[in-house]
Amino acid sequence: MTCDAVRKLIPLYFYGELPAGEEDRVEAHLQECAACAGEMDRMASLAVRWAGARRKCRRSCWTVAGRI
Amino acid sequence: VIMVQDAAGAAGARLNPQVDSLIRAAQQGDQDAFEQLVRAYDQNVLRLAMNLLRSPEDARDVYQEAFLRVYRNLHAFRFDCSFSYLALPHRDQHLSRPVAEAEGTERGIGSGGDAGREHRPHGDLRRGCRRSQSGAGDVEPSTALPDRKRPGRSDPRERMVFELRHYQGLRLRNIGEMLGTTEEAAKNCLFRATQKMRVELGDFL
């Protein structure tokens, strides 16, 4: 697999949404390609940050809930 | 307190028995049971609406419509899908919209397949997304680019797919079914949403 192809699949790989065969190919590529492995790490890091952003958003939602 | 876990479960996961019994009671006219259901789900619905619309006013409208829809459709719930499914905007809700409006800027989500023939179940959400995020209810000029054509802006459906997958834990196959589209289109939405989220949240994070 090319790096371009793998990077398009990284979000789906992260969420476990790839078919088994495709997942294996992505995994094999990630073990050999440091750049794509870094991209995968970045995806995981962003997911953690999104969770943090969600907590901040939730606070504003509580404010809205109080008005309803 | 009822723990709402159905949306976060794996594909086909069922509700907990406590929720099932509340639904059955509410179906038989038990108002207290219905109120308990509302209390169990209201924050999830409100949060989802806020994430999609980014406008408290529109989120409140969607929130109220969602539970009104649940109330109206509760009698038809057959326990073969998530209870949350009742609260989500369905395709049928928008069938009365003019076809031209529904298809106006729609080009399909995926690069191929049947995405171009999709309904737009959340077309009305676009109204909220066009609101200025800085102004109090200001609406951007009608000449503004559609969400899909703005670089770095996710459209309501992409946000919905991201929300349901990332925060609610639903599988893309189920999300596709909920939104009346294909799993492939849902995958495309998720990919675009994750790319755009990097841009959109860049300053916030």
Coordinates of C-alpha atoms in Angstrom, one line a residue, chain B residues 34 39 51 57 74 89 112 127-128 187 191 195 197 201:
Chain B
F34 CA -42.0 8.9 29.8
R39 CA -34.5 12.8 31.8
N51 CA -22.6 19.9 18.5
E57 CA -31.5 28.6 20.0
L74 CA -43.4 5.8 21.0
P89 CA -34.3 13.3 12.7
G112 CA -18.9 7.5 -6.2
R127 CA -30.1 26.4 8.4
G128 CA -28.6 26.4 11.8
K187 CA -17.1 6.2 5.9
F191 CA -13.0 10.7 6.9
Q195 CA -9.9 16.0 8.4
M197 CA -12.1 18.7 12.7
L201 CA -10.6 22.9 16.3

